Amino acid sequence: MHNKTLAELSAALQQSEVSSEELTRHLLQRIQSLDGKLNALVTVTEEHALAQARQADALRQAGNAGPMTGLPLIHKDIFCTDGVKTSCGSKMLDNFIAPYDATIVAKCKAAGMVMLGKSNMDEFAMGSSNETSFYGPVHNPWDLDAVPGGSSGGSAAAVAARLSPVATGTDTGGSIRQPAALCGVTGLKPTYGRVSRYGMIAFASSLDQAGPMTRSAEDAAMMLNVMAGFDERDSTSVEKAVPDYTQTLNDSLKGLKIGLPKEYFGEGMDQAVIDVINTAIKQYQELGAEVIEISLPNFALAVPAYYVVAPAECSSNLSRFDGVRFGYRCENPKDLQDFYERSRGEGFGAEVKRRIMIGTYALSAGYYDAYYLKAQKLRRLISDDFHKAFEQVDVIMSATAPTVAFKLGEKTDDPVTMYLSDINTIAVNLAGLPGMSIPAGFVNGLPVGLQIIGNYFDEQRLLNVAHQYQQVTQWHQQSPQDFA
Amino acid sequence: MEWEPVIGLEIHVQLLTNSKIFSGASIAYGAPPNTQACAVDLGLPGVLPVLNKEVVRMAVKFGLAIGAKVSTRSIFARKNYFYPDLPKGYQISQYELPIVEHGHLDIELEDGTVKRIGVTRAHLEEDAGKSLHEDFHGLTGIDLNRAGTPLLEVVSEPDLRSAKEAVAYMKKMHSLVQYLEICDGNMQEGSFRCDANVSIRPKGQKAFGTRAELKNINSFRFVERAINVEIERQIDILEGGGEVIQETRLYDPDKNETRSMRTKEEANDYRYFPDPDLLPVVIEEGFIEDVKKSLPELPDEKIHRFTQDYGLNAYDASVMVANRDMAEYFDAVAQATGEPKAAANWVMGDLTGALNKSGQEINDSPVTAAMLAGMINRIKDGTLTSKTAKIVFEAMWNGEGEADQIIEAKDLKPISDTGAIEKIIDDIIAANPEQVEQYRSGKEKVFGFFVGQVMKASKGKANPQQVNELLKRKLAG
């Protein structure tokens, strides 16, 4: 049952092959027996889930069920969930019970979905390996000594290990796509503004975007149908009609123009990974696609620009964690200064502090022009590169990450090397474009992700392109041995 | 040496919206602590601001009223600093690209001349909460009801040269924002408050001296006093060979002195940057045109009309206009009677006197504009004399009804029957032979005595003109 995709489970529920309660109990049982090895979940909401499942079954009996009613999911612990701990992977929010639902949480609830729990993540989504979490690292189900990627590492590992058919994630610089690649699942980061950010704890507001992590493109389309849409509570969400993303999955790829940016196939990329990607591209050619070599000349500027913009925004976004109204507060402060310094000093982990420091510096008087403004200009250049590219091609493809999953602890002492593991994903966030990662093969028994980048609000095409590949390959159906 | 003060004001105008600038919570004053603070105001994790469109309309209204440039594109920025009553750790404000720039306000100086004061900019921002240091033993309470209240910060050019000019500017601004109905002007509740930048320089010197910023001075009287004591302090320093340092100072009204709060070195680096949660505010020309059409008659226009059309003198007109309600009351009476001078005299005289005595505002006056107009019309048609009019006014004030009812009830109708007046005159002439003799021998001054006697005998009801004519004839013998 746990090997079924969301689409298959939806059919099974509709045909009463299984009840939502049975499905929920089964997955809760799996979580209980298997998550000890993974540490993918921070909170398991067992009672809550069973109550929702029974409610879903009742709806179905009454003939009021929709296609998503009774389907289970896990929310990344960055989304506020009413009455449930929302930690954002931080000691700072270890005691925080959110008093409201994030918009996407409310939408999933309204669709009748059942929340099994909240997934582990890098602290405040800052990390590429899930090792910065206050709750300890998540282990990759394909190799328990390897990282799952980050920051949505818990969601990726849970979906890969069949603890849930689907999980939500957020992507600021690759935090959905990179762990999806490293864990061998399908991840979609929608266009900036496609999905509401309300109730999603902000890391870098101009880059953050929520999306689904699933085992197939079809499942991602079903999830995006639920998650997407304008929200009057998020001024940066876009008022644009939401199509039915499942409708165009089966469109032919004949004549599809795929751009291969040469910069994404050069220095720093593992050759074995590139080989897997090239094989996938061949597969697309067999499906009728045309391949065009393109150039995104400002590729190398993405990581430096990102590591100014994202920390600058985070330094301000994380100011509200001051111990005054919620969250961690230090013991016996001797005055206000001490209250702030110790509450924040003790509540935040090292990586978060590092980024707050970088961001504070970049926004300081005398440095603002040289860093923040300059980075914004680079951002424009990077976007312009993509605009030009999409005049020639329909989608752009590359490896999602330069390597397969690395070992736990391997890069923790070298932040710059760690930052470079997002080198292929970051530019997409800076430009605000949609991007996906789908399983495309293995290197040394570890999954490789193929990144597909689309034009603004072209999620339909991304999902179509991914789905067609998944119709002729089985990479997305592989499951890690211990979690079959 | 003769010193010249240079003063600029930053006025915080609390906008009269129903809800906060970035959330739906109420901004009503005086609610129990933290009952008007929603998730957005509390700065909970994950919440986002959404701009209240009404504040944009109000800012545009203000910009148009001060002849400013209304920016078709303005940007909200974050001003970052830590304070317990600042929930998000930053205040959403405008920094580069404010919504209003380059306006002006004309003020009338004591010598009757008009001075134009430049308004550098006006920008939208949210207010912070309040820290409550009393009532909590060794602790500080935080009330976030005020957090997110919309403010328009209006920054003047350093064009003011005395505390009196500063007060005149502030009063004019205070009146303007109430005319525009964008602020209730309540200074006690902090709806209209002011910081002053003060420096001095030797008269004739072009360069500015080092300034001190005086924080949060919340009455016209305090503004004048605070600026004056600050000018004195700076003169003492410079004449004593010292140097003024750039700092923020707090005015203490009890001691009538200013005290240092923080120096420039201690000042925060606010690390302003555009707020990524909010889109640029784009205003279309059509919107600006609509707002322009909705503008009320502004104080300067009103003063002009009152002097030109109603013949009021400049002083009376400006006193009347300073209070929008009074101006509208007067305007209504003047229009209903066609007697603007009489209307002005009654409004600024008996009515204002009665209101002051009872401590009421003109909108609560028991004598409405229509009632006063009704009374003045009875003066105009000769039914009331100045004497009986006073009786009627007092009766109206006491709630005894409208002029006509009172005239009826108190039997104040004039005696227009010539025979009746003649009888009174005959009696008075008969009773005062001495004065009659005086008058007839050329002492015409005595005429007034007769008029007075007749009026008294008629209880003010005789028509004065009729009395004059009959008296003249009868005394002539």
CSV table of N, CA and C in Angstrom, one decimal, chain A residues 40-130:
chain,number,residue,atom,x,y,z
A,40,ALA,N,13.3,11.7,10.0
A,40,ALA,CA,12.7,12.6,9.0
A,40,ALA,C,11.6,13.4,9.6
A,41,LEU,N,11.0,13.0,10.7
A,41,LEU,CA,9.9,13.7,11.3
A,41,LEU,C,10.3,14.3,12.7
A,42,VAL,N,9.8,15.6,12.8
A,42,VAL,CA,10.0,16.2,14.1
A,42,VAL,C,8.8,16.0,15.0
A,43,THR,N,7.7,15.9,14.4
A,43,THR,CA,6.4,15.7,15.2
A,43,THR,C,5.6,14.7,14.4
A,44,VAL,N,5.0,13.7,15.1
A,44,VAL,CA,4.1,12.9,14.5
A,44,VAL,C,2.7,13.2,15.1
A,45,THR,N,1.7,13.5,14.3
A,45,THR,CA,0.5,14.0,14.8
A,45,THR,C,-0.6,12.9,14.7
A,46,GLU,N,-0.3,11.8,15.5
A,46,GLU,CA,-1.1,10.6,15.3
A,46,GLU,C,-2.6,10.8,15.5
A,47,GLU,N,-3.0,11.4,16.6
A,47,GLU,CA,-4.4,11.5,17.0
A,47,GLU,C,-5.1,12.4,16.0
A,48,HIS,N,-4.4,13.5,15.7
A,48,HIS,CA,-4.9,14.5,14.8
A,48,HIS,C,-5.1,13.8,13.4
A,49,ALA,N,-4.2,13.0,13.0
A,49,ALA,CA,-4.2,12.3,11.7
A,49,ALA,C,-5.4,11.3,11.6
A,50,LEU,N,-5.5,10.6,12.7
A,50,LEU,CA,-6.6,9.6,12.7
A,50,LEU,C,-8.0,10.3,12.7
A,51,ALA,N,-8.1,11.4,13.4
A,51,ALA,CA,-9.3,12.1,13.4
A,51,ALA,C,-9.7,12.6,12.0
A,52,GLN,N,-8.6,13.2,11.4
A,52,GLN,CA,-8.9,13.7,10.0
A,52,GLN,C,-9.2,12.5,9.1
A,53,ALA,N,-8.6,11.4,9.3
A,53,ALA,CA,-8.8,10.2,8.4
A,53,ALA,C,-10.3,9.8,8.5
A,54,ARG,N,-10.7,9.7,9.8
A,54,ARG,CA,-12.1,9.2,10.0
A,54,ARG,C,-13.1,10.2,9.4
A,55,GLN,N,-12.8,11.5,9.6
A,55,GLN,CA,-13.6,12.5,9.0
A,55,GLN,C,-13.7,12.4,7.5
A,56,ALA,N,-12.5,12.1,6.9
A,56,ALA,CA,-12.5,11.9,5.4
A,56,ALA,C,-13.3,10.7,5.0
A,57,ASP,N,-13.2,9.6,5.8
A,57,ASP,CA,-14.0,8.4,5.5
A,57,ASP,C,-15.5,8.7,5.6
A,58,ALA,N,-15.8,9.5,6.6
A,58,ALA,CA,-17.2,9.9,6.7
A,58,ALA,C,-17.7,10.7,5.5
A,59,LEU,N,-16.9,11.6,5.1
A,59,LEU,CA,-17.2,12.4,4.0
A,59,LEU,C,-17.5,11.5,2.7
A,60,ARG,N,-16.6,10.6,2.6
A,60,ARG,CA,-16.7,9.7,1.4
A,60,ARG,C,-18.0,8.9,1.5
A,61,GLN,N,-18.3,8.4,2.7
A,61,GLN,CA,-19.5,7.6,2.8
A,61,GLN,C,-20.7,8.5,2.5
A,62,ALA,N,-20.6,9.7,2.8
A,62,ALA,CA,-21.7,10.7,2.6
A,62,ALA,C,-21.7,11.1,1.1
A,63,GLY,N,-20.8,10.7,0.4
A,63,GLY,CA,-20.7,11.0,-1.0
A,63,GLY,C,-20.1,12.4,-1.3
A,64,ASN,N,-19.4,12.9,-0.3
A,64,ASN,CA,-18.9,14.3,-0.4
A,64,ASN,C,-17.4,14.3,-0.6
A,65,ALA,N,-16.8,13.3,-1.0
A,65,ALA,CA,-15.3,13.3,-1.1
A,65,ALA,C,-14.9,13.8,-2.4
A,66,GLY,N,-13.7,14.5,-2.4
A,66,GLY,CA,-13.1,15.0,-3.6
A,66,GLY,C,-11.9,14.0,-3.9
A,67,PRO,N,-11.2,14.3,-4.9
A,67,PRO,CA,-10.1,13.4,-5.3
A,67,PRO,C,-9.0,13.4,-4.3
A,68,MET,N,-8.8,14.4,-3.4
A,68,MET,CA,-7.7,14.4,-2.4
A,68,MET,C,-8.2,14.0,-1.0
A,69,THR,N,-9.5,13.8,-0.9
A,69,THR,CA,-10.1,13.5,0.4
A,69,THR,C,-9.5,12.2,1.0
A,70,GLY,N,-8.9,12.3,2.2
A,70,GLY,CA,-8.4,11.1,2.9
A,70,GLY,C,-6.9,10.8,2.5
A,71,LEU,N,-6.3,11.5,1.6
A,71,LEU,CA,-4.9,11.2,1.2
A,71,LEU,C,-4.0,11.8,2.2
A,72,PRO,N,-3.0,11.0,2.6
A,72,PRO,CA,-2.0,11.5,3.7
A,72,PRO,C,-0.9,12.4,3.1
A,73,LEU,N,-0.4,13.2,4.0
A,73,LEU,CA,0.8,14.0,3.7
A,73,LEU,C,1.5,14.4,4.9
A,74,ILE,N,2.7,14.9,4.7
A,74,ILE,CA,3.6,15.4,5.8
A,74,ILE,C,3.9,16.9,5.4
A,75,HIS,N,3.8,17.8,6.4
A,75,HIS,CA,4.2,19.2,6.1
A,75,HIS,C,5.6,19.4,6.7
A,76,LYS,N,6.3,20.1,5.9
A,76,LYS,CA,7.6,20.6,6.4
A,76,LYS,C,7.4,21.5,7.6
A,77,ASP,N,8.2,21.4,8.6
A,77,ASP,CA,8.0,22.1,9.8
A,77,ASP,C,8.2,23.6,9.8
A,78,ILE,N,8.2,24.1,8.6
A,78,ILE,CA,8.3,25.5,8.3
A,78,ILE,C,6.9,26.2,8.2
A,79,PHE,N,5.9,25.3,8.0
A,79,PHE,CA,4.5,25.8,7.8
A,79,PHE,C,3.8,25.8,9.1
A,80,CYS,N,3.2,26.9,9.4
A,80,CYS,CA,2.4,27.0,10.7
A,80,CYS,C,1.2,26.1,10.6
A,81,THR,N,1.0,25.3,11.7
A,81,THR,CA,-0.1,24.4,11.7
A,81,THR,C,-0.8,24.6,13.0
A,82,ASP,N,-2.1,25.0,13.0
A,82,ASP,CA,-2.8,25.4,14.1
A,82,ASP,C,-2.8,24.4,15.2
A,83,GLY,N,-2.3,24.8,16.4
A,83,GLY,CA,-2.4,23.9,17.5
A,83,GLY,C,-1.3,22.8,17.5
A,84,VAL,N,-0.4,22.9,16.5
A,84,VAL,CA,0.7,21.9,16.5
A,84,VAL,C,2.0,22.6,16.5
A,85,LYS,N,3.0,22.0,17.2
A,85,LYS,CA,4.3,22.6,17.2
A,85,LYS,C,4.8,22.9,15.8
A,86,THR,N,5.4,24.1,15.7
A,86,THR,CA,6.0,24.5,14.4
A,86,THR,C,7.4,25.0,14.7
A,87,SER,N,8.4,24.2,14.6
A,87,SER,CA,9.7,24.5,15.1
A,87,SER,C,10.7,25.1,14.1
A,88,CYS,N,10.4,24.9,12.8
A,88,CYS,CA,11.3,25.4,11.8
A,88,CYS,C,12.8,24.9,12.0
A,89,GLY,N,12.8,23.7,12.7
A,89,GLY,CA,14.1,23.0,12.9
A,89,GLY,C,15.0,23.8,13.9
A,90,SER,N,14.4,24.6,14.7
A,90,SER,CA,15.2,25.5,15.6
A,90,SER,C,14.8,25.3,17.1
A,91,LYS,N,15.8,25.4,17.9
A,91,LYS,CA,15.6,25.5,19.3
A,91,LYS,C,14.8,26.7,19.6
A,92,MET,N,14.9,27.8,18.8
A,92,MET,CA,14.2,29.0,19.0
A,92,MET,C,12.7,28.8,19.1
A,93,LEU,N,12.2,27.9,18.2
A,93,LEU,CA,10.8,27.6,18.2
A,93,LEU,C,10.4,26.3,18.7
A,94,ASP,N,11.3,25.6,19.5
A,94,ASP,CA,11.0,24.3,20.0
A,94,ASP,C,9.7,24.3,20.9
A,95,ASN,N,9.4,25.5,21.4
A,95,ASN,CA,8.2,25.6,22.3
A,95,ASN,C,7.0,26.3,21.6
A,96,PHE,N,7.1,26.5,20.3
A,96,PHE,CA,6.1,27.3,19.6
A,96,PHE,C,5.0,26.4,19.0
A,97,ILE,N,3.8,26.6,19.5
A,97,ILE,CA,2.6,26.0,19.0
A,97,ILE,C,1.9,27.1,18.2
A,98,ALA,N,1.9,26.9,16.8
A,98,ALA,CA,1.3,27.9,16.0
A,98,ALA,C,-0.2,28.1,16.3
A,99,PRO,N,-0.6,29.3,16.4
A,99,PRO,CA,-2.1,29.5,16.6
A,99,PRO,C,-2.9,29.7,15.3
A,100,TYR,N,-2.3,29.4,14.2
A,100,TYR,CA,-3.1,29.5,13.0
A,100,TYR,C,-2.4,28.5,11.9
A,101,ASP,N,-3.2,28.3,10.8
A,101,ASP,CA,-2.7,27.4,9.7
A,101,ASP,C,-2.2,28.3,8.6
A,102,ALA,N,-1.0,27.9,8.1
A,102,ALA,CA,-0.5,28.5,6.9
A,102,ALA,C,-1.6,28.3,5.8
A,103,THR,N,-1.6,29.2,4.8
A,103,THR,CA,-2.6,29.1,3.7
A,103,THR,C,-2.5,27.7,3.0
A,104,ILE,N,-1.3,27.2,2.8
A,104,ILE,CA,-1.3,25.9,2.1
A,104,ILE,C,-1.7,24.8,3.0
A,105,VAL,N,-1.5,24.9,4.3
A,105,VAL,CA,-1.9,23.9,5.2
A,105,VAL,C,-3.5,23.9,5.2
A,106,ALA,N,-4.0,25.1,5.3
A,106,ALA,CA,-5.5,25.2,5.2
A,106,ALA,C,-6.1,24.7,4.0
A,107,LYS,N,-5.4,24.9,2.9
A,107,LYS,CA,-5.9,24.4,1.6
A,107,LYS,C,-5.9,22.9,1.5
A,108,CYS,N,-4.8,22.3,2.1
A,108,CYS,CA,-4.7,20.8,2.1
A,108,CYS,C,-5.8,20.3,3.0
A,109,LYS,N,-6.0,20.9,4.1
A,109,LYS,CA,-7.1,20.5,5.0
A,109,LYS,C,-8.4,20.6,4.3
A,110,ALA,N,-8.7,21.7,3.6
A,110,ALA,CA,-10.0,21.9,3.0
A,110,ALA,C,-10.2,20.8,1.9
A,111,ALA,N,-9.0,20.4,1.3
A,111,ALA,CA,-9.2,19.3,0.3
A,111,ALA,C,-9.4,18.0,0.9
A,112,GLY,N,-9.3,17.9,2.2
A,112,GLY,CA,-9.6,16.7,2.9
A,112,GLY,C,-8.4,15.8,3.2
A,113,MET,N,-7.2,16.4,3.0
A,113,MET,CA,-6.0,15.6,3.2
A,113,MET,C,-5.7,15.4,4.7
A,114,VAL,N,-4.9,14.4,5.0
A,114,VAL,CA,-4.7,14.0,6.4
A,114,VAL,C,-3.2,14.3,6.7
A,115,MET,N,-2.9,15.1,7.7
A,115,MET,CA,-1.5,15.4,8.1
A,115,MET,C,-1.0,14.4,9.0
A,116,LEU,N,0.0,13.6,8.6
A,116,LEU,CA,0.6,12.6,9.4
A,116,LEU,C,1.6,13.2,10.5
A,117,GLY,N,2.3,14.3,10.1
A,117,GLY,CA,3.2,14.9,11.0
A,117,GLY,C,4.0,16.0,10.3
A,118,LYS,N,5.0,16.5,10.9
A,118,LYS,CA,5.8,17.6,10.5
A,118,LYS,C,7.3,17.1,10.3
A,119,SER,N,7.8,17.5,9.1
A,119,SER,CA,9.1,17.0,8.8
A,119,SER,C,10.3,17.8,9.3
A,120,ASN,N,11.4,17.1,9.5
A,120,ASN,CA,12.7,17.7,9.9
A,120,ASN,C,13.2,18.6,8.8
A,121,MET,N,14.0,19.5,9.1
A,121,MET,CA,14.6,20.4,8.1
A,121,MET,C,15.8,21.1,8.7
A,122,ASP,N,16.6,21.7,7.8
A,122,ASP,CA,17.7,22.6,8.3
A,122,ASP,C,17.1,23.8,9.0
A,123,GLU,N,17.8,24.2,10.1
A,123,GLU,CA,17.2,25.3,10.9
A,123,GLU,C,16.9,26.5,10.1
A,124,PHE,N,15.6,26.9,10.2
A,124,PHE,CA,15.1,28.0,9.4
A,124,PHE,C,15.4,27.9,7.9
A,125,ALA,N,15.5,26.6,7.4
A,125,ALA,CA,15.7,26.3,6.0
A,125,ALA,C,17.1,26.7,5.5
A,126,MET,N,18.0,26.9,6.5
A,126,MET,CA,19.3,27.4,6.1
A,126,MET,C,20.3,26.2,6.1
A,127,GLY,N,20.5,25.6,5.0
A,127,GLY,CA,21.4,24.4,4.9
A,127,GLY,C,21.1,23.6,3.7
A,128,SER,N,22.0,22.8,3.3
A,128,SER,CA,21.9,22.0,2.1
A,128,SER,C,22.0,20.5,2.4
A,129,SER,N,22.0,20.2,3.7
A,129,SER,CA,22.3,18.8,4.1
A,129,SER,C,21.4,18.3,5.2
A,130,ASN,N,20.6,19.2,5.7
A,130,ASN,CA,19.8,18.9,6.9
A,130,ASN,C,20.6,18.7,8.2
